[in-house]
PDB file of C-alpha atoms in Angstrom:
ATOM      1  CA  SER A   5     124.855 119.898 120.330  1.00  0.00           C
ATOM      2  CA  LEU A   6     126.549 116.717 119.193  1.00  0.00           C
ATOM      3  CA  PHE A   7     128.677 118.963 116.976  1.00  0.00           C
ATOM      4  CA  LYS A   8     131.375 121.385 118.104  1.00  0.00           C
ATOM      5  CA  PRO A   9     130.594 125.076 117.645  1.00  0.00           C
ATOM      6  CA  ASN A  10     132.072 126.704 114.567  1.00  0.00           C
ATOM      7  CA  THR A  11     133.663 129.433 116.673  1.00  0.00           C
ATOM      8  CA  PRO A  12     135.403 131.379 113.845  1.00  0.00           C
ATOM      9  CA  LEU A  13     132.057 131.831 112.081  1.00  0.00           C
ATOM     10  CA  LEU A  14     130.066 132.451 115.277  1.00  0.00           C
ATOM     11  CA  SER A  15     132.475 135.198 116.318  1.00  0.00           C
ATOM     12  CA  VAL A  16     131.525 137.237 113.224  1.00  0.00           C
ATOM     13  CA  PHE A  17     127.995 137.814 114.604  1.00  0.00           C
ATOM     14  CA  ASN A  18     126.732 139.623 117.692  1.00  0.00           C
ATOM     15  CA  ASP A  19     126.089 137.382 120.715  1.00  0.00           C
ATOM     16  CA  LEU A  20     126.510 134.029 118.971  1.00  0.00           C
ATOM     17  CA  GLU A  21     129.964 132.959 120.071  1.00  0.00           C
ATOM     18  CA  GLU A  22     129.034 133.885 123.643  1.00  0.00           C
ATOM     19  CA  LEU A  23     125.743 131.989 123.437  1.00  0.00           C
ATOM     20  CA  VAL A  24     127.313 128.809 122.060  1.00  0.00           C
ATOM     21  CA  HIS A  25     130.542 128.875 124.055  1.00  0.00           C
ATOM     22  CA  PRO A  26     131.234 125.350 125.405  1.00  0.00           C
ATOM     23  CA  VAL A  27     131.699 125.089 129.142  1.00  0.00           C
ATOM     24  CA  ALA A  28     131.990 121.281 129.299  1.00  0.00           C
ATOM     25  CA  GLU A  29     131.797 118.117 127.221  1.00  0.00           C
ATOM     26  CA  HIS A  30     129.828 115.069 128.311  1.00  0.00           C
ATOM     27  CA  PRO A  31     129.475 111.671 126.659  1.00  0.00           C
ATOM     28  CA  VAL A  32     125.844 110.897 125.826  1.00  0.00           C
ATOM     29  CA  GLN A  33     124.089 107.718 124.769  1.00  0.00           C
ATOM     30  CA  THR A  34     121.830 108.164 121.756  1.00  0.00           C
ATOM     31  CA  HIS A  35     119.372 105.787 120.101  1.00  0.00           C
ATOM     32  CA  ARG A  36     118.110 105.704 116.551  1.00  0.00           C
ATOM     33  CA  LEU A  37     114.349 106.195 116.229  1.00  0.00           C
ATOM     34  CA  ASP A  38     114.153 102.881 114.378  1.00  0.00           C
ATOM     35  CA  ASP A  39     115.695 101.097 117.395  1.00  0.00           C
ATOM     36  CA  ILE A  40     112.965 102.227 119.815  1.00  0.00           C
ATOM     37  CA  PRO A  41     110.240  99.560 119.618  1.00  0.00           C
ATOM     38  CA  GLU A  42     107.501 101.848 120.996  1.00  0.00           C
ATOM     39  CA  ILE A  43     107.880 104.147 117.972  1.00  0.00           C
ATOM     40  CA  CYS A  44     106.342 102.550 114.927  1.00  0.00           C
ATOM     41  CA  ASP A  45     104.096 104.821 112.842  1.00  0.00           C
ATOM     42  CA  VAL A  46     104.922 108.509 113.108  1.00  0.00           C
ATOM     43  CA  ASP A  47     102.559 111.096 111.606  1.00  0.00           C
ATOM     44  CA  PHE A  48     104.503 114.239 112.564  1.00  0.00           C
ATOM     45  CA  LEU A  49     108.139 114.713 113.533  1.00  0.00           C
ATOM     46  CA  LYS A  50     109.476 117.862 115.178  1.00  0.00           C
ATOM     47  CA  ALA A  51     113.239 117.918 115.672  1.00  0.00           C
ATOM     48  CA  ASP A  52     115.433 120.696 117.032  1.00  0.00           C
ATOM     49  CA  VAL A  53     118.750 119.020 117.821  1.00  0.00           C
ATOM     50  CA  GLN A  54     121.308 121.701 117.010  1.00  0.00           C
ATOM     51  CA  GLY A  55     122.522 120.477 113.631  1.00  0.00           C
ATOM     52  CA  ALA A  56     121.856 116.744 114.039  1.00  0.00           C
ATOM     53  CA  GLU A  57     118.437 116.716 112.326  1.00  0.00           C
ATOM     54  CA  LEU A  58     119.754 114.762 109.325  1.00  0.00           C
ATOM     55  CA  MET A  59     121.132 112.123 111.707  1.00  0.00           C
ATOM     56  CA  VAL A  60     117.654 111.803 113.251  1.00  0.00           C
ATOM     57  CA  LEU A  61     116.101 111.340 109.809  1.00  0.00           C
ATOM     58  CA  LYS A  62     118.637 108.733 108.738  1.00  0.00           C
ATOM     59  CA  GLY A  63     118.134 106.842 111.997  1.00  0.00           C
ATOM     60  CA  GLY A  64     114.367 106.825 111.604  1.00  0.00           C
ATOM     61  CA  GLN A  65     113.715 105.655 108.062  1.00  0.00           C
ATOM     62  CA  ARG A  66     111.308 102.889 109.141  1.00  0.00           C
ATOM     63  CA  CYS A  67     109.496 105.067 111.681  1.00  0.00           C
ATOM     64  CA  LEU A  68     109.171 107.989 109.313  1.00  0.00           C
ATOM     65  CA  ALA A  69     108.159 106.031 106.202  1.00  0.00           C
ATOM     66  CA  ASN A  70     104.495 106.964 106.701  1.00  0.00           C
ATOM     67  CA  ALA A  71     104.995 110.424 108.177  1.00  0.00           C
ATOM     68  CA  VAL A  72     102.864 113.186 106.697  1.00  0.00           C
ATOM     69  CA  ALA A  73     104.712 116.220 108.080  1.00  0.00           C
ATOM     70  CA  MET A  74     108.009 117.285 109.597  1.00  0.00           C
ATOM     71  CA  GLN A  75     109.182 120.450 111.327  1.00  0.00           C
ATOM     72  CA  LEU A  76     112.958 120.556 111.499  1.00  0.00           C
ATOM     73  CA  GLU A  77     115.305 123.260 112.673  1.00  0.00           C
ATOM     74  CA  VAL A  78     117.734 123.900 109.818  1.00  0.00           C
ATOM     75  CA  GLU A  79     120.747 126.139 109.475  1.00  0.00           C
ATOM     76  CA  PHE A  80     121.750 128.133 106.405  1.00  0.00           C
ATOM     77  CA  VAL A  81     125.346 128.658 107.560  1.00  0.00           C
ATOM     78  CA  PRO A  82     127.506 126.150 109.483  1.00  0.00           C
ATOM     79  CA  LEU A  83     127.040 127.204 113.100  1.00  0.00           C
ATOM     80  CA  TYR A  84     128.586 123.861 114.108  1.00  0.00           C
ATOM     81  CA  GLU A  85     131.608 122.110 112.620  1.00  0.00           C
ATOM     82  CA  ASN A  86     130.734 119.670 109.819  1.00  0.00           C
ATOM     83  CA  GLN A  87     126.994 119.986 110.352  1.00  0.00           C
ATOM     84  CA  PRO A  88     124.519 119.352 107.526  1.00  0.00           C
ATOM     85  CA  LEU A  89     122.760 122.498 106.313  1.00  0.00           C
ATOM     86  CA  PHE A  90     119.244 123.136 104.992  1.00  0.00           C
ATOM     87  CA  ALA A  91     120.264 122.093 101.482  1.00  0.00           C
ATOM     88  CA  ASP A  92     121.459 118.704 102.784  1.00  0.00           C
ATOM     89  CA  VAL A  93     118.255 118.065 104.745  1.00  0.00           C
ATOM     90  CA  ASP A  94     116.108 119.210 101.817  1.00  0.00           C
ATOM     91  CA  SER A  95     117.983 117.006  99.339  1.00  0.00           C
ATOM     92  CA  TYR A  96     117.695 113.964 101.614  1.00  0.00           C
ATOM     93  CA  LEU A  97     113.969 114.429 102.164  1.00  0.00           C
ATOM     94  CA  ARG A  98     113.257 115.030  98.463  1.00  0.00           C
ATOM     95  CA  ALA A  99     114.917 111.683  97.739  1.00  0.00           C
ATOM     96  CA  LYS A 100     112.517 110.165 100.311  1.00  0.00           C
ATOM     97  CA  GLY A 101     109.403 111.634  98.653  1.00  0.00           C
ATOM     98  CA  PHE A 102     108.974 114.850 100.660  1.00  0.00           C
ATOM     99  CA  LEU A 103     108.836 118.475  99.574  1.00  0.00           C
ATOM    100  CA  PHE A 104     109.773 121.635 101.404  1.00  0.00           C
ATOM    101  CA  HIS A 105     106.577 123.516 102.312  1.00  0.00           C
ATOM    102  CA  THR A 106     107.459 126.663 104.266  1.00  0.00           C
ATOM    103  CA  PHE A 107     109.666 128.251 106.901  1.00  0.00           C
ATOM    104  CA  ASN A 108     108.368 129.181 110.334  1.00  0.00           C
ATOM    105  CA  GLY A 109     110.261 132.334 111.288  1.00  0.00           C
ATOM    106  CA  TYR A 110     113.933 133.106 110.883  1.00  0.00           C
ATOM    107  CA  ALA A 111     116.791 133.712 113.273  1.00  0.00           C
ATOM    108  CA  SER A 112     119.357 136.340 112.454  1.00  0.00           C
ATOM    109  CA  ARG A 113     122.123 138.375 114.036  1.00  0.00           C
ATOM    110  CA  CYS A 114     123.993 141.490 112.954  1.00  0.00           C
ATOM    111  CA  TYR A 115     127.536 141.264 111.754  1.00  0.00           C
ATOM    112  CA  LYS A 116     129.916 142.772 114.292  1.00  0.00           C
ATOM    113  CA  PRO A 117     130.433 145.621 115.080  1.00  0.00           C
ATOM    114  CA  PHE A 118     126.973 146.794 113.899  1.00  0.00           C
ATOM    115  CA  ALA A 119     124.041 146.308 116.284  1.00  0.00           C
ATOM    116  CA  MET A 120     120.358 147.110 115.994  1.00  0.00           C
ATOM    117  CA  PRO A 121     119.543 149.609 118.769  1.00  0.00           C
ATOM    118  CA  GLY A 122     117.465 147.877 121.428  1.00  0.00           C
ATOM    119  CA  LYS A 123     117.320 144.605 119.466  1.00  0.00           C
ATOM    120  CA  LYS A 124     120.244 142.523 120.668  1.00  0.00           C
ATOM    121  CA  TYR A 125     119.155 139.339 118.865  1.00  0.00           C
ATOM    122  CA  SER A 126     118.096 140.907 115.566  1.00  0.00           C
ATOM    123  CA  GLY A 127     119.915 141.002 112.287  1.00  0.00           C
ATOM    124  CA  VAL A 128     119.514 143.031 109.129  1.00  0.00           C
ATOM    125  CA  ARG A 129     119.495 140.509 106.261  1.00  0.00           C
ATOM    126  CA  GLN A 130     121.665 137.464 107.066  1.00  0.00           C
ATOM    127  CA  MET A 131     119.438 134.492 107.829  1.00  0.00           C
ATOM    128  CA  LEU A 132     121.117 131.923 110.066  1.00  0.00           C
ATOM    129  CA  TRP A 133     118.477 129.309 110.916  1.00  0.00           C
ATOM    130  CA  SER A 134     114.770 128.570 110.793  1.00  0.00           C
ATOM    131  CA  ASP A 135     112.216 125.815 111.293  1.00  0.00           C
ATOM    132  CA  ALA A 136     111.533 124.177 107.922  1.00  0.00           C
ATOM    133  CA  MET A 137     108.255 122.384 107.276  1.00  0.00           C
ATOM    134  CA  PHE A 138     108.141 119.369 104.969  1.00  0.00           C
ATOM    135  CA  ILE A 139     105.161 117.471 103.565  1.00  0.00           C
ATOM    136  CA  PRO A 140     104.819 114.500 101.201  1.00  0.00           C
ATOM    137  CA  ASP A 141     105.364 115.263  97.534  1.00  0.00           C
ATOM    138  CA  LEU A 142     102.124 116.786  96.214  1.00  0.00           C
ATOM    139  CA  LEU A 143     101.928 114.071  93.573  1.00  0.00           C
ATOM    140  CA  ARG A 144     101.848 111.445  96.377  1.00  0.00           C
ATOM    141  CA  PHE A 145      98.657 112.764  97.973  1.00  0.00           C
ATOM    142  CA  ASP A 146      96.532 110.266  96.026  1.00  0.00           C
ATOM    143  CA  SER A 147      98.461 107.393  97.615  1.00  0.00           C
ATOM    144  CA  LEU A 148      97.742 108.575 101.175  1.00  0.00           C
ATOM    145  CA  THR A 149      94.863 107.058 103.128  1.00  0.00           C
ATOM    146  CA  ASN A 150      91.952 109.273 104.146  1.00  0.00           C
ATOM    147  CA  GLU A 151      93.190 109.076 107.741  1.00  0.00           C
ATOM    148  CA  LYS A 152      96.666 110.324 106.754  1.00  0.00           C
ATOM    149  CA  LEU A 153      95.178 113.084 104.565  1.00  0.00           C
ATOM    150  CA  LEU A 154      93.037 114.302 107.466  1.00  0.00           C
ATOM    151  CA  LYS A 155      95.994 114.149 109.860  1.00  0.00           C
ATOM    152  CA  LEU A 156      98.041 116.250 107.449  1.00  0.00           C
ATOM    153  CA  ALA A 157      95.085 118.649 107.115  1.00  0.00           C
ATOM    154  CA  LEU A 158      94.992 119.062 110.905  1.00  0.00           C
ATOM    155  CA  ILE A 159      98.769 119.633 111.073  1.00  0.00           C
ATOM    156  CA  SER A 160      98.574 122.071 108.141  1.00  0.00           C
ATOM    157  CA  HIS A 161      95.865 124.047 109.915  1.00  0.00           C
ATOM    158  CA  ALA A 162      97.030 123.965 113.534  1.00  0.00           C
ATOM    159  CA  ILE A 163     100.822 123.941 113.221  1.00  0.00           C
ATOM    160  CA  PHE A 164     101.732 125.290 109.777  1.00  0.00           C
ATOM    161  CA  GLY A 165      98.887 127.821 109.386  1.00  0.00           C
ATOM    162  CA  SER A 166      98.574 126.542 105.800  1.00  0.00           C
ATOM    163  CA  TYR A 167      94.822 126.835 105.447  1.00  0.00           C
ATOM    164  CA  ASP A 168      94.825 126.412 101.668  1.00  0.00           C
ATOM    165  CA  LEU A 169      96.745 123.131 101.973  1.00  0.00           C
ATOM    166  CA  ALA A 170      94.360 121.921 104.686  1.00  0.00           C
ATOM    167  CA  ALA A 171      91.395 122.730 102.430  1.00  0.00           C
ATOM    168  CA  ARG A 172      92.931 120.851  99.513  1.00  0.00           C
ATOM    169  CA  LEU A 173      93.487 117.773 101.671  1.00  0.00           C
ATOM    170  CA  ILE A 174      89.960 117.860 103.083  1.00  0.00           C
ATOM    171  CA  ASN A 175      88.616 118.268  99.549  1.00  0.00           C
ATOM    172  CA  LEU A 176      90.524 115.154  98.430  1.00  0.00           C
ATOM    173  CA  VAL A 177      88.826 113.167 101.190  1.00  0.00           C
ATOM    174  CA  ASP A 178      85.464 114.705 100.252  1.00  0.00           C
ATOM    175  CA  MET A 179      85.908 113.573  96.647  1.00  0.00           C
ATOM    176  CA  ARG A 180      86.627 110.027  97.817  1.00  0.00           C
ATOM    177  CA  GLU A 181      83.752 109.868 100.284  1.00  0.00           C
ATOM    178  CA  GLY A 182      81.136 112.012  98.552  1.00  0.00           C
ATOM    179  CA  THR A 183      81.058 114.461 101.474  1.00  0.00           C
ATOM    180  CA  ASP A 184      81.368 118.249 101.680  1.00  0.00           C
ATOM    181  CA  ARG A 185      83.491 119.000 104.743  1.00  0.00           C
ATOM    182  CA  VAL A 186      85.595 121.475 102.789  1.00  0.00           C
ATOM    183  CA  SER A 187      82.735 124.026 102.663  1.00  0.00           C
ATOM    184  CA  ARG A 188      82.552 124.108 106.455  1.00  0.00           C
ATOM    185  CA  TYR A 189      86.326 124.205 106.729  1.00  0.00           C
ATOM    186  CA  ALA A 190      86.555 127.126 104.272  1.00  0.00           C
ATOM    187  CA  LYS A 191      84.482 129.257 106.689  1.00  0.00           C
ATOM    188  CA  ILE A 192      86.809 128.359 109.577  1.00  0.00           C
ATOM    189  CA  ALA A 193      89.902 129.097 107.482  1.00  0.00           C
ATOM    190  CA  GLU A 194      88.491 132.428 106.329  1.00  0.00           C
ATOM    191  CA  LYS A 195      87.999 133.515 109.942  1.00  0.00           C
ATOM    192  CA  LYS A 196      91.579 132.498 110.799  1.00  0.00           C
ATOM    193  CA  ILE A 197      92.972 134.373 107.805  1.00  0.00           C
ATOM    194  CA  ASN A 198      90.958 137.486 108.672  1.00  0.00           C
ATOM    195  CA  GLY A 199      91.994 137.260 112.338  1.00  0.00           C
ATOM    196  CA  LYS A 200      88.505 136.644 113.720  1.00  0.00           C
TER     197      LYS A 200
END
């Protein structure tokens, strides 16, 4: 991580302080997304950079202006010193026209000294981090091109497992083009939902 571990907090949980114990520090050169000329129009961003996700977003405002989806690791408690938390990332993205969509799993640990028998990396209730999915504000869908709507539909289906959102997006394109792709998609989504 670019941030130092928050050791006093980590030490409260089973196997976190040990997992994030620094063994060395190394200077690293970083670049903002907006400073990389090969990156110009991003549809989907996935970032898991140990607390620096907000820095990535702020350094990629031009690149991410037309993004239709983001998957960002977010923390609910400060695992690293002075790191932004989920609320900070969510607030920033809402100001940029995005909405939180869903979480993809949760990471947890038990408070010491309690431990779940046979489940070293499990917790009882305390959620520590997750992958958060963000999409454009629902009221912005009409401003997206058909290509962007279909890209978001594909991401919603394949990555988020949000079949209802994918159907809505396909239906919006159908209404614009006078097509009926959503009927075919509904059959595919139904099979996915029913595990077939």
